[in-house]
Coordinates of C-alpha atoms in Angstrom, one line a residue:
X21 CA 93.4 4.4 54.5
X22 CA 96.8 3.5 56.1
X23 CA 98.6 5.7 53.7
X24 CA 96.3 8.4 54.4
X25 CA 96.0 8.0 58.8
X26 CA 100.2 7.8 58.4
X27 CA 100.5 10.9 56.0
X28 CA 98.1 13.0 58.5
X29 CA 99.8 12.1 61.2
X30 CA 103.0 13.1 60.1
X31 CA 101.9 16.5 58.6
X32 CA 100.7 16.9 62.2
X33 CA 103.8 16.0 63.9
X34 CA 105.6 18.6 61.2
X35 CA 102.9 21.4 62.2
X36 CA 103.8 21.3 65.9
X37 CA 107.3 21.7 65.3
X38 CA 106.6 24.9 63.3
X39 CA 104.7 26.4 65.5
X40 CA 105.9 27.5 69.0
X41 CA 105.4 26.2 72.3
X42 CA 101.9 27.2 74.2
X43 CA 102.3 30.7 75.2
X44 CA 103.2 31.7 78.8
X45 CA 101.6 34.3 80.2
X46 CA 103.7 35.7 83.6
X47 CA 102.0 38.0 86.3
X48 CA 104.6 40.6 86.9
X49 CA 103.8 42.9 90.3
X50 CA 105.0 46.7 91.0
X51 CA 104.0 49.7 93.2
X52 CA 105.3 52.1 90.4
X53 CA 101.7 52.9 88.8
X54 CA 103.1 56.1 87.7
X55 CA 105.4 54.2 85.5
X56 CA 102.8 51.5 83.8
X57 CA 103.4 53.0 80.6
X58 CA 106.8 53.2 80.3
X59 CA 106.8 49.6 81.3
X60 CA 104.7 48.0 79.0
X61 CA 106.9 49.3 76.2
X62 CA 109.2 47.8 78.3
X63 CA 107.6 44.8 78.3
X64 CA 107.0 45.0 74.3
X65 CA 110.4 45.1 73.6
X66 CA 110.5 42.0 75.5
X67 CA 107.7 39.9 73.6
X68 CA 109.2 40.8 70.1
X69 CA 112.2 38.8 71.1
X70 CA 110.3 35.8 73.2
X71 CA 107.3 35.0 70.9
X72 CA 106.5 32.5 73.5
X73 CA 106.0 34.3 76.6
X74 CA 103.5 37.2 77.5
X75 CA 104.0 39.4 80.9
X76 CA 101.0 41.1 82.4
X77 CA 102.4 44.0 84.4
X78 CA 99.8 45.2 87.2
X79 CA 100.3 47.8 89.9
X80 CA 99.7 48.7 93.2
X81 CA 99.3 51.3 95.4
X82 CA 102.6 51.9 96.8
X83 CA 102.4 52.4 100.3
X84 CA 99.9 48.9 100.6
X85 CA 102.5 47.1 97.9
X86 CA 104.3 45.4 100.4
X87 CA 101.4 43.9 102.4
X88 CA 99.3 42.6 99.4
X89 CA 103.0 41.0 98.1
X90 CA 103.2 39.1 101.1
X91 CA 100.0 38.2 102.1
X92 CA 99.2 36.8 98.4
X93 CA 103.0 34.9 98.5
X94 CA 102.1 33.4 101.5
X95 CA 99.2 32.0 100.3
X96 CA 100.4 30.5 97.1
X97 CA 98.7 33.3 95.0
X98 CA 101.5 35.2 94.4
X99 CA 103.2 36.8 91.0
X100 CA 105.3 34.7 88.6
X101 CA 107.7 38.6 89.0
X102 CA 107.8 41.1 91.4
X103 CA 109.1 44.4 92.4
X104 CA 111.1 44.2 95.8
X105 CA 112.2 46.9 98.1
X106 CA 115.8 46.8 99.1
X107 CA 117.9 46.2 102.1
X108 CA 115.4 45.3 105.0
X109 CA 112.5 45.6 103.1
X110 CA 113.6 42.5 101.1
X111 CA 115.0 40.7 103.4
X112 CA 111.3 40.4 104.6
X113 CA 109.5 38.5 102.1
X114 CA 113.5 36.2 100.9
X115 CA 112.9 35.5 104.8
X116 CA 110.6 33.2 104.0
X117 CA 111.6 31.3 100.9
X118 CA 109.3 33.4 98.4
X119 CA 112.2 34.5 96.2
X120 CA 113.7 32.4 93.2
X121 CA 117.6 32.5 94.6
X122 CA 120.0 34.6 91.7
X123 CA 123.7 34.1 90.8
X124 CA 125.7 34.2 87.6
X125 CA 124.5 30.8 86.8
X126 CA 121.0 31.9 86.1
X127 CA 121.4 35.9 85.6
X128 CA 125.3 36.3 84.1
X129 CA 124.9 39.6 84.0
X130 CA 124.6 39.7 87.7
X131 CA 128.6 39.5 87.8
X132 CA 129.1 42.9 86.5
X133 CA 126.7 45.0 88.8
X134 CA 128.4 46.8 91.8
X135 CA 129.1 45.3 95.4
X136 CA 126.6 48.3 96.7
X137 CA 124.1 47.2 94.1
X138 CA 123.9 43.5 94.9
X139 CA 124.2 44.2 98.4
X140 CA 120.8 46.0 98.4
X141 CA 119.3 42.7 97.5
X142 CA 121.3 40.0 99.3
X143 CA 120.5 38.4 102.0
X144 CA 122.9 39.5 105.1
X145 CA 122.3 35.9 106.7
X146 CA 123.2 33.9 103.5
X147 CA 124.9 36.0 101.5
X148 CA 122.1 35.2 98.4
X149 CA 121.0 37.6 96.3
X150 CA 117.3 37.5 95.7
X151 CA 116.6 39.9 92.7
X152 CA 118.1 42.4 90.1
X153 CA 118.7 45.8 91.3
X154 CA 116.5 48.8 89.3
X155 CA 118.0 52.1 90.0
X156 CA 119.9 54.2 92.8
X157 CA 119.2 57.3 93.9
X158 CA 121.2 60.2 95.5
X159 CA 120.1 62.5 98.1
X160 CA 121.5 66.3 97.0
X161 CA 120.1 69.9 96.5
X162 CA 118.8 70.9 93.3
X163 CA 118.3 74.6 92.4
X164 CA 116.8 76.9 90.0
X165 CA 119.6 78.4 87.8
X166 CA 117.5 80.8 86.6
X167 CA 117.1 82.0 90.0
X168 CA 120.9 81.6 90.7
X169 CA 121.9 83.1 87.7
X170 CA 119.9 86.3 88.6
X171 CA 121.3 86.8 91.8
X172 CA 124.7 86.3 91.3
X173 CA 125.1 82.8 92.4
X174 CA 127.0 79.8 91.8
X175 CA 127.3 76.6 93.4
X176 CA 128.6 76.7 97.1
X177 CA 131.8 75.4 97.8
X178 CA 132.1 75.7 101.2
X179 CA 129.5 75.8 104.4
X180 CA 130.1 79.6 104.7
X181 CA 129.5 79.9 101.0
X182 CA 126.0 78.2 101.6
X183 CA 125.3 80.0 104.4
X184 CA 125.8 83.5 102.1
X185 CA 123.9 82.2 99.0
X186 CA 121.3 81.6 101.5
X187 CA 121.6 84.9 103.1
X188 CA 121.5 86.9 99.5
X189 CA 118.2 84.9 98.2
X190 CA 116.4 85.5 101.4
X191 CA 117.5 89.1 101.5
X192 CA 116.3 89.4 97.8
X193 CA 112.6 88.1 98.3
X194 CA 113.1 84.4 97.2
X195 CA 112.7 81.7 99.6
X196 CA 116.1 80.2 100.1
X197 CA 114.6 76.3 100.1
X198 CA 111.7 75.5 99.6
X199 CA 111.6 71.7 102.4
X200 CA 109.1 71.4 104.8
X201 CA 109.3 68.6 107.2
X202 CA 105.2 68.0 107.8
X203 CA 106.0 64.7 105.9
X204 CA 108.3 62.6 108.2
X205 CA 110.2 61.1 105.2
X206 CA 111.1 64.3 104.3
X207 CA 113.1 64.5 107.3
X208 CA 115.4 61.8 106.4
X209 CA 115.9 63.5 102.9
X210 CA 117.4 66.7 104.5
X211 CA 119.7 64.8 107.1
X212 CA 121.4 63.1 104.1
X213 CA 121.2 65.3 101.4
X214 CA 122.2 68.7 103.5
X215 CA 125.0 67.3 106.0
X216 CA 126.6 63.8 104.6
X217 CA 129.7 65.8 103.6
X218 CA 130.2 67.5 107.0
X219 CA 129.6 63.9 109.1
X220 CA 131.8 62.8 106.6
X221 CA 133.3 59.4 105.2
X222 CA 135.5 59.1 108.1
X223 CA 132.7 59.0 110.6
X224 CA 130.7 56.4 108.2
X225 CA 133.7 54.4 108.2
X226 CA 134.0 54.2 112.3
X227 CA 130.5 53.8 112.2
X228 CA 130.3 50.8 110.1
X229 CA 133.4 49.5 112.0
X230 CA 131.6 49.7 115.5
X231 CA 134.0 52.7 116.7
X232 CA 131.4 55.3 116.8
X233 CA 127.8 55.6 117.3
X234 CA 125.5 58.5 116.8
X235 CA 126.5 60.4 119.6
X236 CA 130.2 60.8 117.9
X237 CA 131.1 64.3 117.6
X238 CA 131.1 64.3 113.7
X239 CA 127.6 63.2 113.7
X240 CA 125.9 65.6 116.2
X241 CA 128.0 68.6 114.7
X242 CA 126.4 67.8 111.3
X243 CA 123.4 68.2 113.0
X244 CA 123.7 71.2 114.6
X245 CA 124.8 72.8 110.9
X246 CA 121.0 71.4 109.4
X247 CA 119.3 73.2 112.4
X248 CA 121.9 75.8 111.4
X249 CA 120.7 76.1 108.0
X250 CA 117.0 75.1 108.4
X251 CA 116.1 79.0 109.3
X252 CA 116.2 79.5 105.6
X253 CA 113.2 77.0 105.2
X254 CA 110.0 78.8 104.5
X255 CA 108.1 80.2 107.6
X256 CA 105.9 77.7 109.5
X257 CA 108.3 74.4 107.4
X258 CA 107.5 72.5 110.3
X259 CA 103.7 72.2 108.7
X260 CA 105.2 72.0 105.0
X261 CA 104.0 68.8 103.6
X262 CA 106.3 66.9 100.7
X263 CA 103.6 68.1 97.7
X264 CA 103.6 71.8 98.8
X265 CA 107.2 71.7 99.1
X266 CA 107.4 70.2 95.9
X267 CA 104.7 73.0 94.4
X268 CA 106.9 75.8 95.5
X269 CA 110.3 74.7 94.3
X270 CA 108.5 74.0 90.8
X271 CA 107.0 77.3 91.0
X272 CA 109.2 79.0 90.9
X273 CA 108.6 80.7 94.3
X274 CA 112.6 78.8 95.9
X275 CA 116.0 78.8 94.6
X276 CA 116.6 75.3 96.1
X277 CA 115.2 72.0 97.3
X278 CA 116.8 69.4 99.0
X279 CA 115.5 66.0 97.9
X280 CA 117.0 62.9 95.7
X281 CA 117.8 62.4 92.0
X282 CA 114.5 61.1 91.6
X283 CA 112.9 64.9 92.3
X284 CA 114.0 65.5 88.8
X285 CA 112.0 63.7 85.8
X286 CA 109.2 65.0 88.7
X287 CA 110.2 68.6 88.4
X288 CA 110.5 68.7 84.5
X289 CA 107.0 67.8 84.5
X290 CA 105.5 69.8 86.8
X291 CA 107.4 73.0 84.6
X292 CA 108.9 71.8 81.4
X293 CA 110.6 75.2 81.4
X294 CA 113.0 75.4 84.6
X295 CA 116.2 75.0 84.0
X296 CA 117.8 72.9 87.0
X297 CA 121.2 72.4 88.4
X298 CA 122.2 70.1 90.9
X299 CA 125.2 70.3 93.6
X300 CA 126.2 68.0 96.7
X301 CA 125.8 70.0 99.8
X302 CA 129.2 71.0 100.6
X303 CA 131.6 70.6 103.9
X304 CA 132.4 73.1 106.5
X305 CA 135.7 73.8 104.3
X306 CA 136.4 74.4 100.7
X307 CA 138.7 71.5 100.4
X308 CA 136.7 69.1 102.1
X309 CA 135.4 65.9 99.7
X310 CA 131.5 66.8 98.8
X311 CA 129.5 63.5 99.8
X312 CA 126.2 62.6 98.2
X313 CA 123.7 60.1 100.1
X314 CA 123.2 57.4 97.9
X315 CA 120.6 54.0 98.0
X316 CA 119.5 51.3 95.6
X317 CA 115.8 51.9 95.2
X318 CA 114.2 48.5 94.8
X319 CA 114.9 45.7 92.5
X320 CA 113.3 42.4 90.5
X321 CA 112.4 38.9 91.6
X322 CA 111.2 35.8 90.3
X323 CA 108.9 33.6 92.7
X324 CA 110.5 30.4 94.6
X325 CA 107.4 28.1 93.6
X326 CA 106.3 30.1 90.5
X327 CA 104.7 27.8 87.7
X328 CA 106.9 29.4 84.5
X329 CA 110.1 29.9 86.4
X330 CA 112.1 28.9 83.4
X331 CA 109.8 32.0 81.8
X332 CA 110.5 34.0 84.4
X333 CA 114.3 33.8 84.8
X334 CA 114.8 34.7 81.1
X335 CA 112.6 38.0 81.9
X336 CA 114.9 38.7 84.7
X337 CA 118.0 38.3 82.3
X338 CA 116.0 40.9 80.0
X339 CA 116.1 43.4 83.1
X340 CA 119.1 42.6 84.0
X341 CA 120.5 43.5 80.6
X342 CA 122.2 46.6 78.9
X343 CA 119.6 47.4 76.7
X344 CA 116.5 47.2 79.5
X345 CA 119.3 49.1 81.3
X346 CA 119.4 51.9 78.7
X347 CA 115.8 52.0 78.0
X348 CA 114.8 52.4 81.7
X349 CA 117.4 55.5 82.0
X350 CA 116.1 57.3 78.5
X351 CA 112.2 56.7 79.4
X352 CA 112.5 56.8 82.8
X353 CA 114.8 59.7 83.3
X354 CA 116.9 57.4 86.6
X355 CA 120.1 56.3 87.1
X356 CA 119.7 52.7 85.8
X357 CA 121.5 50.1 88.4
X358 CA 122.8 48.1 85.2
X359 CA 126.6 49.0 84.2
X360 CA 127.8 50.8 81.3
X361 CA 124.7 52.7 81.0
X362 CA 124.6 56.1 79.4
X363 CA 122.6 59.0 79.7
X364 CA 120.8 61.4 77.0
X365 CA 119.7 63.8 80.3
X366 CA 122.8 65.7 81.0
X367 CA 121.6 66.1 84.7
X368 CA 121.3 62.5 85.1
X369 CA 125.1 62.3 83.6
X370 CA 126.0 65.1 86.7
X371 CA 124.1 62.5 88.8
X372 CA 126.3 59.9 87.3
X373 CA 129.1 61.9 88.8
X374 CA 128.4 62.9 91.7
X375 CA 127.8 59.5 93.1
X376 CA 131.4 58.9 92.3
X377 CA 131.7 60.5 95.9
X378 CA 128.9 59.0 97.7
X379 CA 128.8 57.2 101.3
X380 CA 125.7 55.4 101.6
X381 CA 121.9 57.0 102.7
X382 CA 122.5 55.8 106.2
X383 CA 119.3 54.8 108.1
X384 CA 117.5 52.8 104.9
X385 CA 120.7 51.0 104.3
X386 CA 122.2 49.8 107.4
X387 CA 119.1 50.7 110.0
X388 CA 115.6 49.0 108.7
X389 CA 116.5 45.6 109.8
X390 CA 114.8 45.3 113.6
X391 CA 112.5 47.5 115.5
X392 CA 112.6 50.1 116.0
X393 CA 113.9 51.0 112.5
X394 CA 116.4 53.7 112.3
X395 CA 114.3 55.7 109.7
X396 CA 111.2 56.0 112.2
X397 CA 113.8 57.4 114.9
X398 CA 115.7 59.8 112.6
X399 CA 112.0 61.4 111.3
X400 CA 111.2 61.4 114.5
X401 CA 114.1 63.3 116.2
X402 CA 114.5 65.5 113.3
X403 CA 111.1 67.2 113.8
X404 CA 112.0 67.4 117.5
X405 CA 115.5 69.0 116.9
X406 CA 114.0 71.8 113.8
X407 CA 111.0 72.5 116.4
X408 CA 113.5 73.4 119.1
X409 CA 112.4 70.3 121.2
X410 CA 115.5 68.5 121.5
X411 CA 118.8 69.0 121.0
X412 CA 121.8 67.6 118.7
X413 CA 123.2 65.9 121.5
X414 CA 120.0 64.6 122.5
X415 CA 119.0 63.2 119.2
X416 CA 122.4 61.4 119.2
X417 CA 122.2 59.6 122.2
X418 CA 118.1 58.9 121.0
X419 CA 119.2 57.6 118.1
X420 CA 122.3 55.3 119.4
X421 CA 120.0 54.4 122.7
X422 CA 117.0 52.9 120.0
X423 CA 118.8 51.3 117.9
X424 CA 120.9 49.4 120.5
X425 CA 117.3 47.6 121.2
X426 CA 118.3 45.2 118.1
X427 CA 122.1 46.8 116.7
X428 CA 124.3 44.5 118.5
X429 CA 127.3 47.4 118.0
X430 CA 125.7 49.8 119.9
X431 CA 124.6 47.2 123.1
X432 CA 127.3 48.4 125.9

């Protein structure tokens, strides 16, 4: 009976060696619903290599994501993993001691991601980074080349140029762009996607060294070019919501739209058979550098008090890798965040490029940290300036005058 009791025991004790530890299952929290598919193969890949470990993506409504995140972290319910916003939006939630702190000691491959990239998730007060940036995207004008190729265009190398191309699809029955600025984001998209190269790097540099403010010269000239421009919106743009905008560009119906890189895995579905080009608006000369807007679009954290954190963090080293990297950019059609990444879309590749010459999309990266946020102003003034209610001048000294309620550069 001894024998047997010792045997059994020992067959036992050999059994739970073989088999692996309890599963872990991790909650894992995003406002990308459009993308649950893509991420569960994701998510696949993922499982085949951690036998252990299960993730169960949900989604939620985007613009009520961030309120659900925080209200369930604050009361201890929160996700094991989680999509963050970036910049001001994160600093939010890291704020108060939700997020799992990163470095190279838990996420190596942290160390090889750009200054920018990290920067979109660190912590300006501490200098911690509090998740794994996703993607970037660049504000810039796409076009139909079909359209272009018809009419005798190429891409603009000069304002004048613009100004002409402009001139010759409007005189030819096309609608030159196809914006509307009904949707107050959309108003931000235009700023940095039409006029970044005519405010130039220059000004962003003075601006980031506390030498200028928004009434600068450079900046209220730029402006006075998008009103410039903006008669070549369709009639009535002013009512032009972002979907109807979006409908007439993918119709066919406009040679361009102004909008960022993320405008194009939408476009190729909404007509599989326009054939797109992209350009970064250019300066008031030939010669002058051609500047993209460009931000880091959200990234991934692990919870600060999260049960499976030693789960967790080895998912994070998944998305933090080269091959998540080069699976998000192929399935995804966006420009991955991860190093070294390649890309099958050749327009993604000319994204790639362009954002070689970038200065960053101003008021989400430097302006969404205090009340009133720099985004709300600039929507704001924008519709005032294209509705002939305020001037370039006035918008300058609206914007520097607001944000000096919390910008200490611009208190005088």
């Amino acid at each position: 009976m001894k024998k047997l009791v010792c045997s059994t025991i020992v067959a036992l004790g050999a059994l739970a060696t073989a088999l692996p530890a309890m599963a872990q299952e991790l909650t894992f929290w995003s406002w990308r619903q459009e993308d649950k598919a893509q991420y569960q193969k994701f998510i696949s890949a993922f499982e085949t290599k951690n036998p252990g470990i299960t993730v169960k993506f949900e989604t939620f409504e985007a613009t009520n994501y961030n309120t659900i995140l925080s209200t369930a972290l604050a009361g201890g319910s929160g996700p094991d993993l989680m999509f963050t916003r970036t910049y001001g939006g994160m600093e939010t939630i890291a704020s108060g001691g939700y997020l799992l702190a990163l470095d190279k000691t838990n996420v190596p491959a942290l160390s090889t991601f750009t200054a920018p990239a990290l920067a979109s998730e660190t912590m300006r007060s501490n200098k911690i980074t509090y998740a794994v940036p996703f993607a970037s995207q660049t504000m810039l004008v796409i076009y139909n080349k079909d359209i272009f190729d018809k009419n005798g265009l190429s891409e603009p190398q000069s304002w004048d140029d613009f100004i002409k191309a402009s001139e010759k699809l409007k005189a030819a029955g096309v609608m030159p762009f196809a914006n509307g600025t009904a949707t107050a984001w959309q108003n931000e998209v235009v700023v940095g996607g039409l006029v970044s190269s005519i405010m130039g790097r220059g000004f962003y540099d003075d601006l980031m060294a506390g030498k200028a403010d928004f009434t600068d010269k450079r900046y209220v000239g730029a402006l006075t070019k998008l009103k410039e421009i903006t008669k070549y919106f369709p009639d009535g743009f002013i009512g032009l919501d972002y979907a109807s905008a979006q409908q007439l560009f993918s119709s066919g119906m406009a040679g361009m739209f102004v909008g960022g890189s993320y405008e194009l895995a939408n476009f190729k579905k909404q007509n599989p058979n326009m054939k797109m080009g992209i350009f970064a608006a250019p300066g008031l000369k030939a010669e002058d550098e051609k500047l993209v807007a460009l931000y880091f679009d959200g990234g991934y954290a692990a919870n600060a008090k999260g049960k499976n954190q030693e789960a967790a963090v080895k998912f994070l080293n998944f998305l933090a890798s080269q091959e998540f990297g080069q699976m998000f950019a192929n399935d995804l059609n966006n420009i991955s965040a991860v190093p070294g990444v390649t890309f099958k879309e050749p327009l993604l590749g000319e994204v790639a490029d362009l954002n070689k010459h970038s200065i960053p999309y101003l008021m989400l990266v430097h302006f969404r940290y205090g009340e009133p946020s720099g985004s709300v102003l600039l929507q704001s003034e924008i519709q005032k300036l294209l509705g002939g209610k305020a001037t370039p001048e006035e918008v300058g000294k609206n914007l520097t005058t607001g944000l000096a309620n919390w910008y200490a550069p611009f208190k005088k």
